[in-house]
PDB file of C-alpha atoms in Angstrom:
ATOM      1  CA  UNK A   1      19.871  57.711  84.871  1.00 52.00           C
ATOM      2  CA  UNK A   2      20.223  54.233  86.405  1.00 54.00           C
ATOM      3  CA  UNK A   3      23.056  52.071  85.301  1.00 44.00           C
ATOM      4  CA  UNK A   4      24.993  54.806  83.242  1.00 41.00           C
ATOM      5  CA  UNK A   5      26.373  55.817  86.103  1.00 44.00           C
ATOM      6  CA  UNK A   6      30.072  54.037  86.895  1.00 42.00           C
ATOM      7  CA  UNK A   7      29.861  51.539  84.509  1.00 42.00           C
ATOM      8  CA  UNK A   8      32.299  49.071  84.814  1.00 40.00           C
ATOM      9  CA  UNK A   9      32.524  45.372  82.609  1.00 36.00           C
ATOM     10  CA  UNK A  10      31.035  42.737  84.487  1.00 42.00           C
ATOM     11  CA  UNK A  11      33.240  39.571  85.441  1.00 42.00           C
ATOM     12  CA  UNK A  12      35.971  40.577  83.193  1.00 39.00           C
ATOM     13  CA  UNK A  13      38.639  39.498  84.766  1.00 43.00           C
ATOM     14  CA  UNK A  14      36.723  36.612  86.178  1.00 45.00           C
ATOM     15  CA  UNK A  15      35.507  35.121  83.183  1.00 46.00           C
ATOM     16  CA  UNK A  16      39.107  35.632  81.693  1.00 53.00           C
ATOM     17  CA  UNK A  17      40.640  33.531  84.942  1.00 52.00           C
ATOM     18  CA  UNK A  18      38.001  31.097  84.151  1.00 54.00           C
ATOM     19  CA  UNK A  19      39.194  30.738  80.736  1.00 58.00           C
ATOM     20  CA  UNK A  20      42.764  30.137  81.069  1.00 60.00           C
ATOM     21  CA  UNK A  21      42.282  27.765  84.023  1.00 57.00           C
ATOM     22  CA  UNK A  22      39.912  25.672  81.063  1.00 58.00           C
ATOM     23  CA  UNK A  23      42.671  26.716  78.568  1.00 64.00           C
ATOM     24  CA  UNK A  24      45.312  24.710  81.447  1.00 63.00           C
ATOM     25  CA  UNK A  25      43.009  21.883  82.169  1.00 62.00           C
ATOM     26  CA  UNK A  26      42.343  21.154  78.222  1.00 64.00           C
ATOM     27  CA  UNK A  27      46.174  21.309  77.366  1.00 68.00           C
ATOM     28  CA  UNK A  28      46.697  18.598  80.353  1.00 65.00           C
ATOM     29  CA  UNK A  29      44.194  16.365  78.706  1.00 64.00           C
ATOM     30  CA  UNK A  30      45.060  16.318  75.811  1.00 70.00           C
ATOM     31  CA  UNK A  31      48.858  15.876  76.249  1.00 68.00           C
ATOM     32  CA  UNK A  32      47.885  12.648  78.818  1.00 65.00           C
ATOM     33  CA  UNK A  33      45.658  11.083  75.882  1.00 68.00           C
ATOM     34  CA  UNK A  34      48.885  11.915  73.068  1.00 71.00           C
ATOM     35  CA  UNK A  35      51.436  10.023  75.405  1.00 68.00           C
ATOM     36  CA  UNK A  36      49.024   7.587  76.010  1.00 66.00           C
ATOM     37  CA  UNK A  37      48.467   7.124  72.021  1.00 68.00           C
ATOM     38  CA  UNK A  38      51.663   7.048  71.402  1.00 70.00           C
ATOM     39  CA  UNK A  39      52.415   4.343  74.182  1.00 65.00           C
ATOM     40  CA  UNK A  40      49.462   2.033  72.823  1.00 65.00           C
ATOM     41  CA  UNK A  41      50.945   2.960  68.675  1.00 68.00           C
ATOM     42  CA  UNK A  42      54.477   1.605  69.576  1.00 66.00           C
ATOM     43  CA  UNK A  43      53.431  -1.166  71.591  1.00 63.00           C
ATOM     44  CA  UNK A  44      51.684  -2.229  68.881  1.00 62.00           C
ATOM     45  CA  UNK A  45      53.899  -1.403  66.058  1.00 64.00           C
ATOM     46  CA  UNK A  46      56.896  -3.369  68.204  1.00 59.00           C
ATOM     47  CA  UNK A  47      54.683  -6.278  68.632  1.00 59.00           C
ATOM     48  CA  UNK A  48      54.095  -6.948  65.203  1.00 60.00           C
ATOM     49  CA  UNK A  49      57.554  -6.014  63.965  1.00 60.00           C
ATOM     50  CA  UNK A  50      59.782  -7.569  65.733  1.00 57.00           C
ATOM     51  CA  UNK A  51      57.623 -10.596  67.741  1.00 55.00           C
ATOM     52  CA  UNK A  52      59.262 -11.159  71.024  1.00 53.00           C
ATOM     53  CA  UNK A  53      62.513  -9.839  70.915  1.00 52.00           C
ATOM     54  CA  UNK A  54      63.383  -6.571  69.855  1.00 51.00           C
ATOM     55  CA  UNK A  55      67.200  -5.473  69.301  1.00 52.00           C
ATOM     56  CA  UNK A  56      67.926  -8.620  71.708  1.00 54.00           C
ATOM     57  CA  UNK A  57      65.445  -7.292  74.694  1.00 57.00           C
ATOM     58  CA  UNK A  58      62.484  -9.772  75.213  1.00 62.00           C
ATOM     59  CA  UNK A  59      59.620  -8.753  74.900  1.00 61.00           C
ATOM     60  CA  UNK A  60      58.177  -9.144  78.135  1.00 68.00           C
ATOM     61  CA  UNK A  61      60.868  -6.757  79.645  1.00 67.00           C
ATOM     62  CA  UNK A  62      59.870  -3.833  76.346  1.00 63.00           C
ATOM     63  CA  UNK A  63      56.133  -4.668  77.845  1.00 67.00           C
ATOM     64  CA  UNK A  64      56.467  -4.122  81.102  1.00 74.00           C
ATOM     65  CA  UNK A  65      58.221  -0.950  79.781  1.00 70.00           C
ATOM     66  CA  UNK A  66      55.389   0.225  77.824  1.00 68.00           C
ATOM     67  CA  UNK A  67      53.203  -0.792  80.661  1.00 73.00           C
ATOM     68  CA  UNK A  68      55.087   1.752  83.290  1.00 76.00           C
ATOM     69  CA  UNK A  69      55.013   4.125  80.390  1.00 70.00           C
ATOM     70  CA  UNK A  70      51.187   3.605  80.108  1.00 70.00           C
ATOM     71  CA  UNK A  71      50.632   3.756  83.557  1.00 75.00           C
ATOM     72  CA  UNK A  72      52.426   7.481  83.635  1.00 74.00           C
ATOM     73  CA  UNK A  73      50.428   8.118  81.544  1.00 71.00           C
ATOM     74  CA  UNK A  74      47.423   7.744  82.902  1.00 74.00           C
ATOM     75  CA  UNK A  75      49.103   9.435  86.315  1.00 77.00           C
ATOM     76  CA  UNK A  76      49.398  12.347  84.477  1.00 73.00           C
ATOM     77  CA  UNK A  77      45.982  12.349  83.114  1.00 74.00           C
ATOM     78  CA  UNK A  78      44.661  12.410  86.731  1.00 80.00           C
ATOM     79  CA  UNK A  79      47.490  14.957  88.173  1.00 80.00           C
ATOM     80  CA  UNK A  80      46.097  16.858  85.307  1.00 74.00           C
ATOM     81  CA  UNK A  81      42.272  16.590  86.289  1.00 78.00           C
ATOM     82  CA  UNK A  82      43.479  17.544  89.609  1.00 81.00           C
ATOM     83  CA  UNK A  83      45.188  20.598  89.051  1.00 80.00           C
ATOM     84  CA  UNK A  84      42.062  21.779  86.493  1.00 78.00           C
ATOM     85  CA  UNK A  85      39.623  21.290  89.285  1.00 81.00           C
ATOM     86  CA  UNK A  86      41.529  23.266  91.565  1.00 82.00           C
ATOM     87  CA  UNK A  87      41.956  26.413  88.774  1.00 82.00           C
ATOM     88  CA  UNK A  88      38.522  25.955  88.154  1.00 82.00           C
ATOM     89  CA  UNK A  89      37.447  26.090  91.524  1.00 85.00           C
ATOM     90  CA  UNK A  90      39.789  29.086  92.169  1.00 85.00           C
ATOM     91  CA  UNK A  91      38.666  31.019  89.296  1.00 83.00           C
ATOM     92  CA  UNK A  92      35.274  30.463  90.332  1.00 84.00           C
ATOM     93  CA  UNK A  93      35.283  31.540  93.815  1.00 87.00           C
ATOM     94  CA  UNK A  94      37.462  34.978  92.342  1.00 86.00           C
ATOM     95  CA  UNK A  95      34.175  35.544  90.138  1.00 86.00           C
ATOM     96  CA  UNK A  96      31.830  35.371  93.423  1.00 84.00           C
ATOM     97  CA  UNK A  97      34.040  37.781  95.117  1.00 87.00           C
ATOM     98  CA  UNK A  98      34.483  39.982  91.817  1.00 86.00           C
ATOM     99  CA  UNK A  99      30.339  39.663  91.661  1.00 81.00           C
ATOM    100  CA  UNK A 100      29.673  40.186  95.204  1.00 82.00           C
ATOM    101  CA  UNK A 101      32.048  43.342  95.188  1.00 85.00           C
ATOM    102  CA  UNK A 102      30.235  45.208  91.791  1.00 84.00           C
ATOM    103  CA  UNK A 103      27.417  44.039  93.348  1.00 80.00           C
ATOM    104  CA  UNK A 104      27.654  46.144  96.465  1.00 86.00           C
ATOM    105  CA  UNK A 105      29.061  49.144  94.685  1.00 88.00           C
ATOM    106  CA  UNK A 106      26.122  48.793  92.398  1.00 88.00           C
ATOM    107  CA  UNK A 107      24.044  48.721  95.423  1.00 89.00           C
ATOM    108  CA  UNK A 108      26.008  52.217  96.972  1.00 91.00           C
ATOM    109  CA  UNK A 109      25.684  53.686  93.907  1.00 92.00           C
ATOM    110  CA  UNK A 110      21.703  52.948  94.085  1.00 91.00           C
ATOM    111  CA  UNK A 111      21.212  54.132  97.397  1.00 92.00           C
ATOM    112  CA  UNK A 112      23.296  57.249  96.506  1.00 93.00           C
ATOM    113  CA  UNK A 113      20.807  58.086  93.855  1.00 91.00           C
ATOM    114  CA  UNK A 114      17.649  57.700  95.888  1.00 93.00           C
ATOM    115  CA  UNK A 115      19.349  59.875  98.136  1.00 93.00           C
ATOM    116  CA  UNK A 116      20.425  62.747  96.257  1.00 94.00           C
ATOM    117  CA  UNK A 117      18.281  62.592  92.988  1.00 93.00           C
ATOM    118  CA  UNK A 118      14.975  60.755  94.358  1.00 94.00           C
ATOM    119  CA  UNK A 119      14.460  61.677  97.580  1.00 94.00           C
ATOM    120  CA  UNK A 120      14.673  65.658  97.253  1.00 94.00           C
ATOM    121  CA  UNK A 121      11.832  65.595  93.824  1.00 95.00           C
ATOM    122  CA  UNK A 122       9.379  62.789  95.961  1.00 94.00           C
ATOM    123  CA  UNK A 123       9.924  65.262  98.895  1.00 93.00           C
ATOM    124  CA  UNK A 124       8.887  68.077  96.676  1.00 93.00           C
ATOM    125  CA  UNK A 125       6.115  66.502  95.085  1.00 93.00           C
ATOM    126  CA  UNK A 126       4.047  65.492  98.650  1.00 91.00           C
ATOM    127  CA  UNK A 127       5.083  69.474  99.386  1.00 90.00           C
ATOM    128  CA  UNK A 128       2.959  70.463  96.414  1.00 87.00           C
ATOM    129  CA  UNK A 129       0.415  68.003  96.583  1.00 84.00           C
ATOM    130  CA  UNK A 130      -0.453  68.993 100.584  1.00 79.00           C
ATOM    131  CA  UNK A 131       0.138  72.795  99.641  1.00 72.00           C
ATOM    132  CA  UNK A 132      -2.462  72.572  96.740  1.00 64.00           C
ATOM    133  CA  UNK A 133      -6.098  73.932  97.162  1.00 51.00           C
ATOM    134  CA  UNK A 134      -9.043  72.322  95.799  1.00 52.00           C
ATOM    135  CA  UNK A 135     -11.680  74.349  96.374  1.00 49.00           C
ATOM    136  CA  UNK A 136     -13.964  72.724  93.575  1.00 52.00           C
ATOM    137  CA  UNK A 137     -16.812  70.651  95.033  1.00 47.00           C
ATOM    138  CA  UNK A 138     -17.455  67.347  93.781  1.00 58.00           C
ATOM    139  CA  UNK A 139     -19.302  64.186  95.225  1.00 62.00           C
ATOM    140  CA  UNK A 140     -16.278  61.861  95.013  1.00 70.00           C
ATOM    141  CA  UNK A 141     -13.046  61.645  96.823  1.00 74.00           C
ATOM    142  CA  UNK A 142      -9.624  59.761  95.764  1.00 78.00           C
ATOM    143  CA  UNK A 143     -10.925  56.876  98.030  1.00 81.00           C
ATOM    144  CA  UNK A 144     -13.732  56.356  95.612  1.00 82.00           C
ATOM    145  CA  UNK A 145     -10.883  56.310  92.497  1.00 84.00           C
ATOM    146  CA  UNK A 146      -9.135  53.640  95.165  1.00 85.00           C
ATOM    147  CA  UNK A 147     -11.949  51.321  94.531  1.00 86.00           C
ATOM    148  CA  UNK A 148     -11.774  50.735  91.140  1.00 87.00           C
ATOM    149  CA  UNK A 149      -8.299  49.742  91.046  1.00 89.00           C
ATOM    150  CA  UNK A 150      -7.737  45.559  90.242  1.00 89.00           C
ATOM    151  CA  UNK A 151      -5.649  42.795  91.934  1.00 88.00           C
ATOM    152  CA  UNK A 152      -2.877  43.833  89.176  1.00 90.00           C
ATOM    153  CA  UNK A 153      -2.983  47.246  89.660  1.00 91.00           C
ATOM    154  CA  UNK A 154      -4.952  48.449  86.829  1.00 90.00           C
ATOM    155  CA  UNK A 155      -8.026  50.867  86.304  1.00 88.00           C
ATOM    156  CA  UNK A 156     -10.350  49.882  83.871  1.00 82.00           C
ATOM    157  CA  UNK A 157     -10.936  53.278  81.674  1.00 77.00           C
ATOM    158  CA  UNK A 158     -13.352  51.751  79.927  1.00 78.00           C
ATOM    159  CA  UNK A 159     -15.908  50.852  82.187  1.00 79.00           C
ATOM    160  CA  UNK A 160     -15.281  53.926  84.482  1.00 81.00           C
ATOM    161  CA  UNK A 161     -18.261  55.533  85.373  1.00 83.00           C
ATOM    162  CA  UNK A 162     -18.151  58.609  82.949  1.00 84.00           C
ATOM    163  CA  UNK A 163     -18.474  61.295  86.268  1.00 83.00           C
ATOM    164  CA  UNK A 164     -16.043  59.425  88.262  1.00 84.00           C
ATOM    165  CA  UNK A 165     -14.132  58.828  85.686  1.00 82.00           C
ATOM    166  CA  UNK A 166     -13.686  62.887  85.029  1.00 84.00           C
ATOM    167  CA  UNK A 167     -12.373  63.121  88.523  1.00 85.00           C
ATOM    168  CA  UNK A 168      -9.997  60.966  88.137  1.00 84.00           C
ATOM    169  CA  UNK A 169      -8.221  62.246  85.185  1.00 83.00           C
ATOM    170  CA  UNK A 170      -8.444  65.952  87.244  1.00 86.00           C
ATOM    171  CA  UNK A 171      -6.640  64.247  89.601  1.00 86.00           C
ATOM    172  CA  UNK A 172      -4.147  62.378  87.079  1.00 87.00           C
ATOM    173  CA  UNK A 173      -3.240  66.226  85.366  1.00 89.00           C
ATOM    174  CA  UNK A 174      -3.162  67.904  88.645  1.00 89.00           C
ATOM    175  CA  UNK A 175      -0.464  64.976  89.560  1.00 90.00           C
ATOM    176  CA  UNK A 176       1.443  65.185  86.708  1.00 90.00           C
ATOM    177  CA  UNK A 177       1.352  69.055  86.512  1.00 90.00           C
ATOM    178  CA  UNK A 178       3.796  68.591  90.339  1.00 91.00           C
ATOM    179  CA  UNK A 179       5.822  66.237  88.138  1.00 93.00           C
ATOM    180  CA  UNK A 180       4.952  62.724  89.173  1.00 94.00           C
ATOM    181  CA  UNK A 181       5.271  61.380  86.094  1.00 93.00           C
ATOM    182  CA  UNK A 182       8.688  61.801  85.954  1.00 95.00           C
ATOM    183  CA  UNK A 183       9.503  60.662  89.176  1.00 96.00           C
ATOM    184  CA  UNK A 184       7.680  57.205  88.255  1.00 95.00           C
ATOM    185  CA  UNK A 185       9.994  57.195  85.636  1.00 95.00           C
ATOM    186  CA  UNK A 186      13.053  57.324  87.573  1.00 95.00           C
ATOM    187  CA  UNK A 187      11.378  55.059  90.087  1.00 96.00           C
ATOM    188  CA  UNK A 188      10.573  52.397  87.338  1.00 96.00           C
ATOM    189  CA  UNK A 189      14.363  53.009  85.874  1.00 94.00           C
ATOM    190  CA  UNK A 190      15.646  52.288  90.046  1.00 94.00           C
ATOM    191  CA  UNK A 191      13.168  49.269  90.461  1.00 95.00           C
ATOM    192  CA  UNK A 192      14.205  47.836  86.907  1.00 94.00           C
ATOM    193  CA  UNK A 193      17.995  47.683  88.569  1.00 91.00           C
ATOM    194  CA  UNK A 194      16.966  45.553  91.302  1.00 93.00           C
ATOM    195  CA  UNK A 195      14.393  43.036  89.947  1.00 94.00           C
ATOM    196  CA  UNK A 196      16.811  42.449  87.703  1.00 92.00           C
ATOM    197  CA  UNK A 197      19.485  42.038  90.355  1.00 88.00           C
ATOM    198  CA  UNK A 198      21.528  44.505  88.958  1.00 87.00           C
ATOM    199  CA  UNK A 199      22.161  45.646  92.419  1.00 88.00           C
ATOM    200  CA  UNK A 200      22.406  43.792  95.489  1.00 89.00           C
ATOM    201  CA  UNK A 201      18.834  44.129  96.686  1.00 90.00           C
ATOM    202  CA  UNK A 202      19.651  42.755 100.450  1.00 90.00           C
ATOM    203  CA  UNK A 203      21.779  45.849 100.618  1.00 91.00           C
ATOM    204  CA  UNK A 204      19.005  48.432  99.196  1.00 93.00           C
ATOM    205  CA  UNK A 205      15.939  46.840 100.953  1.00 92.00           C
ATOM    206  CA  UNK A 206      16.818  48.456 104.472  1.00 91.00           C
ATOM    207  CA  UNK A 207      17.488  51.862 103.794  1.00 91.00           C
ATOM    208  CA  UNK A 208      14.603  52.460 101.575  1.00 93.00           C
ATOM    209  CA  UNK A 209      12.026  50.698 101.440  1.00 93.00           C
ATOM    210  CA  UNK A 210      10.021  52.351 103.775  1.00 92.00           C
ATOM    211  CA  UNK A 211       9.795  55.250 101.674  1.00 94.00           C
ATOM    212  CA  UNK A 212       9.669  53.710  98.820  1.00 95.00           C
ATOM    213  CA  UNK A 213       6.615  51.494  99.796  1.00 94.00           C
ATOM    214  CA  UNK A 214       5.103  54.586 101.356  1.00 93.00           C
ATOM    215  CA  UNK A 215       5.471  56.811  98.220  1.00 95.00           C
ATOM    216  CA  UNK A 216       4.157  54.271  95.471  1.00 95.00           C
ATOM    217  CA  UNK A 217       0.977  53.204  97.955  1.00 93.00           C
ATOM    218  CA  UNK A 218       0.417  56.706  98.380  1.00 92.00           C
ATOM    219  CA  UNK A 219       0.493  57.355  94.707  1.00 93.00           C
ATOM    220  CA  UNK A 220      -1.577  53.647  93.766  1.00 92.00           C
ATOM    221  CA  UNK A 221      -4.198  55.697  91.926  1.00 90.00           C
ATOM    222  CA  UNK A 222      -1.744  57.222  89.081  1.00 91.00           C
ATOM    223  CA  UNK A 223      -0.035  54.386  88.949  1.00 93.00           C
ATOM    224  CA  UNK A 224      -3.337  52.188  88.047  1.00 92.00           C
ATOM    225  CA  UNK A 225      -4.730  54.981  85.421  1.00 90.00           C
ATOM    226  CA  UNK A 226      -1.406  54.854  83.818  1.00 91.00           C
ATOM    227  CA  UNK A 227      -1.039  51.102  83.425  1.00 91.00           C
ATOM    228  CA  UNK A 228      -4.876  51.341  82.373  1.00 88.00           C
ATOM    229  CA  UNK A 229      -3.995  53.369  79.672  1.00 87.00           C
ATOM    230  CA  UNK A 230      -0.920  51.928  78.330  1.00 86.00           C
ATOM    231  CA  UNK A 231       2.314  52.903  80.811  1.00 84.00           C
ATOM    232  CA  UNK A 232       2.994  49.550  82.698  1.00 88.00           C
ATOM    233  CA  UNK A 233       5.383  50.291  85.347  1.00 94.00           C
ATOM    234  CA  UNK A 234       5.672  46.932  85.712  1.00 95.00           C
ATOM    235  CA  UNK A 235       9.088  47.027  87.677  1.00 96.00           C
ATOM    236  CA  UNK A 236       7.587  49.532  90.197  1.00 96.00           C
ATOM    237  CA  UNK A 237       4.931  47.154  91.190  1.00 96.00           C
ATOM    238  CA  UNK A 238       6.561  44.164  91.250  1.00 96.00           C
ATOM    239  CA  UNK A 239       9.443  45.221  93.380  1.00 96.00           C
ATOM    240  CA  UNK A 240       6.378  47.426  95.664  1.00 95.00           C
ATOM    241  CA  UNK A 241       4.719  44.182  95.832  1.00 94.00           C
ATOM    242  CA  UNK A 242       7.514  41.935  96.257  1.00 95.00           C
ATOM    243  CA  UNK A 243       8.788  44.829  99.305  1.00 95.00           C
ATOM    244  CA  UNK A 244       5.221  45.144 100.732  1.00 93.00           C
ATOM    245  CA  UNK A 245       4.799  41.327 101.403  1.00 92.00           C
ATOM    246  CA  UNK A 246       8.522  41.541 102.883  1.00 92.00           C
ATOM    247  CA  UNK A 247       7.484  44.344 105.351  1.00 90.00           C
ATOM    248  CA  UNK A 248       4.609  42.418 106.362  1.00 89.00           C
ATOM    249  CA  UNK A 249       6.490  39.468 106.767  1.00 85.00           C
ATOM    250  CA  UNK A 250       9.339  41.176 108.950  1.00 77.00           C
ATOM    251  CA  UNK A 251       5.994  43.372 111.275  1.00 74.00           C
ATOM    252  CA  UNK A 252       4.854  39.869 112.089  1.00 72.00           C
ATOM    253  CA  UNK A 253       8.048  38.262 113.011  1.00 68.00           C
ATOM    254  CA  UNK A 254       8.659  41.099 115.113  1.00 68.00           C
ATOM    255  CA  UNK A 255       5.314  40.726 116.942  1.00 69.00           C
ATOM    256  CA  UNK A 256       6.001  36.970 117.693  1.00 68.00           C
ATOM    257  CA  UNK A 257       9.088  38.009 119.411  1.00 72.00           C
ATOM    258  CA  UNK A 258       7.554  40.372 121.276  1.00 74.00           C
ATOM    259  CA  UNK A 259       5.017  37.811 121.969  1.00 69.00           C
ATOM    260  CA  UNK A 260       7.641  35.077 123.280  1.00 74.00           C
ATOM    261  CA  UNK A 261       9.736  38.200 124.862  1.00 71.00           C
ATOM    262  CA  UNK A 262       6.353  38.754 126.944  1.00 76.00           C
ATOM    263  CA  UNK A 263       5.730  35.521 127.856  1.00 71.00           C
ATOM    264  CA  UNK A 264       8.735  34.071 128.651  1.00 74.00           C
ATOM    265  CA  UNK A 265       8.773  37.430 131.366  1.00 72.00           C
ATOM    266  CA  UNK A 266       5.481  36.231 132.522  1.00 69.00           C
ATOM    267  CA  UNK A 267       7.058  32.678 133.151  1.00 70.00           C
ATOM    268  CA  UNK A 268       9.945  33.986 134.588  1.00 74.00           C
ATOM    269  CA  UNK A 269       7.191  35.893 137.032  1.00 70.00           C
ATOM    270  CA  UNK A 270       4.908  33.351 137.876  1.00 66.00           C
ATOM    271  CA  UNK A 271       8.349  30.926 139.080  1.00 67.00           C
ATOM    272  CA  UNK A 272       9.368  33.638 141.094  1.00 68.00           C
ATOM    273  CA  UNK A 273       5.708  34.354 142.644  1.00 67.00           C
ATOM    274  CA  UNK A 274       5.590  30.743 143.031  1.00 64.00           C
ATOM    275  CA  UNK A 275       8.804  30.699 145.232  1.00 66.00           C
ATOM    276  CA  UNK A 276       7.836  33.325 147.523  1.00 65.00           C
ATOM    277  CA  UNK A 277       4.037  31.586 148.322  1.00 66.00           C
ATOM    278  CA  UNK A 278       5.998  28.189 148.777  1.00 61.00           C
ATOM    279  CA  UNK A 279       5.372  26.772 152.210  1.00 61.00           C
ATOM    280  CA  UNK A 280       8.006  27.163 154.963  1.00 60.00           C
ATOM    281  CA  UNK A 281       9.020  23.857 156.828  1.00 59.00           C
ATOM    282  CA  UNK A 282       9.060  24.187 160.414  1.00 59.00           C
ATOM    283  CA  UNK A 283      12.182  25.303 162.430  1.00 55.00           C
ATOM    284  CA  UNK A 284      13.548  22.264 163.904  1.00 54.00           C
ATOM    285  CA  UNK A 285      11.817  19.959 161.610  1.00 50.00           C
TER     286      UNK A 285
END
């Protein structure tokens, strides 16, 4: 479902404008260290043929030749480091745009999905669920289920309580006869894309995670039987966890700037209370 969807190579043409800016840097090296190999070979091959004079030129004239030659050379080599560097760092600021770009459609194209494909069969399901009649009587109650699920999300199937344990595996068939197991399975398929920063999850986070958290809290005892007996839904739960902490996180920063928002009005209040009780001096005084 996820990810098949507008597929499109990823940092294609960045990776290739990485390459030929390496391709342009590596040519410049190497032909700096050829000119200055052959610089060093016929300085030395002039030395030792022809001692200090060569076709009637002395020698120190030929060396300071060789040495301005050398020198070039070595110009070169750093022009040449230069202009690499600068490629390189072109080519890799083109592959953060190129990234940050799929990455946003990516994210669209995620938010697009949990609208239209998600959102409508979640919908549906809590219709069921709230339309469906239980009039069976039993002694237990989905909060009791609630208690036996772990710090990692799991329910122990073994060491249910046989009674309680029938309850909840009413519960799990009458879930997954409304279809929630294939809604996890999308879910798990959507979470898997952003855990994996597939998509941009700064982007996705707003829009949906409300619901989302909502949705797989509301649904905390399938998803422990499940992982008790085998299906992990591993990406579900971390990105739920991961989102619940966030929401937390954002509820309390919001209440400490309420909090300074309140007091900083009470300041403001008591300075202006304060003015108006201030003594008067004296007319005349």
């Amino acid at each position: 479902m996820f990810g098949a969807k507008n597929k499109k190579p990823t940092n294609v043409k960045g990776v290739d404008s990485n390459h030929k800016a390496k391709k342009t840097t590596g040519f410049i090296l190497i032909l700096a260290a050829f000119i200055t190999l052959v610089v060093i070979i016929i300085t030395m091959a002039v030395m030792n043929a022809f001692g200090n004079k060569w076709w009637g030129v002395s020698f120190d004239i030929l060396k300071s030749i060789f040495e301005m030659l050398y020198f070039l050379s070595g110009l070169v080599l750093i022009i040449g480091l230069y202009i690499g560097y600068k490629q390189l760092r072109v080519a890799s600021e083109d592959i953060k745009i190129r990234n940050e770009r799929l990455a946003m459609s990516k994210s669209l194209d995620y938010l697009e999905v949990f609208a239209s494909e998600l959102l409508p069969k979640m919908t549906e399901y809590v219709q069921k669920s709230s339309s469906s009649n239980d009039d069976e009587i039993t002694v237990f109650s989905i909060e009791d289920v609630k208690k036996l699920i772990d710090e990692n999300y799991y329910i122990n199937i073994e060491n249910m309580d046989p009674e309680i344990g029938a309850y909840a595996f009413r519960l799990l068939i009458e879930k997954q006869s409304h279809g929630i197991e294939n809604i996890f399975n999308q879910i798990e398929s959507f979470s898997a894309g952003i855990v994996h920063r597939l998509a941009d999850e700064t982007i996705v986070y707003g829009p949906i995670s409300s619901v989302y958290c909502s949705f797989v809290e509301s649904e905390l005892v399938f998803l422990s039987i499940q992982r008790g007996i085998g299906a992990p839904f591993d990406n579900t739960i971390a990105l739920y966890k991961k989102w619940t902490k966030k929401r937390e996180s954002d509820v309390n920063v919001l209440k400490l700037k309420e909090l300074e928002d309140t007091m900083e009005e009470t300041r403001r209040q008591i300075a202006a209370s304060a003015e108006l009780i201030k003594p008067q001096k004296p007319m005349g005084s």
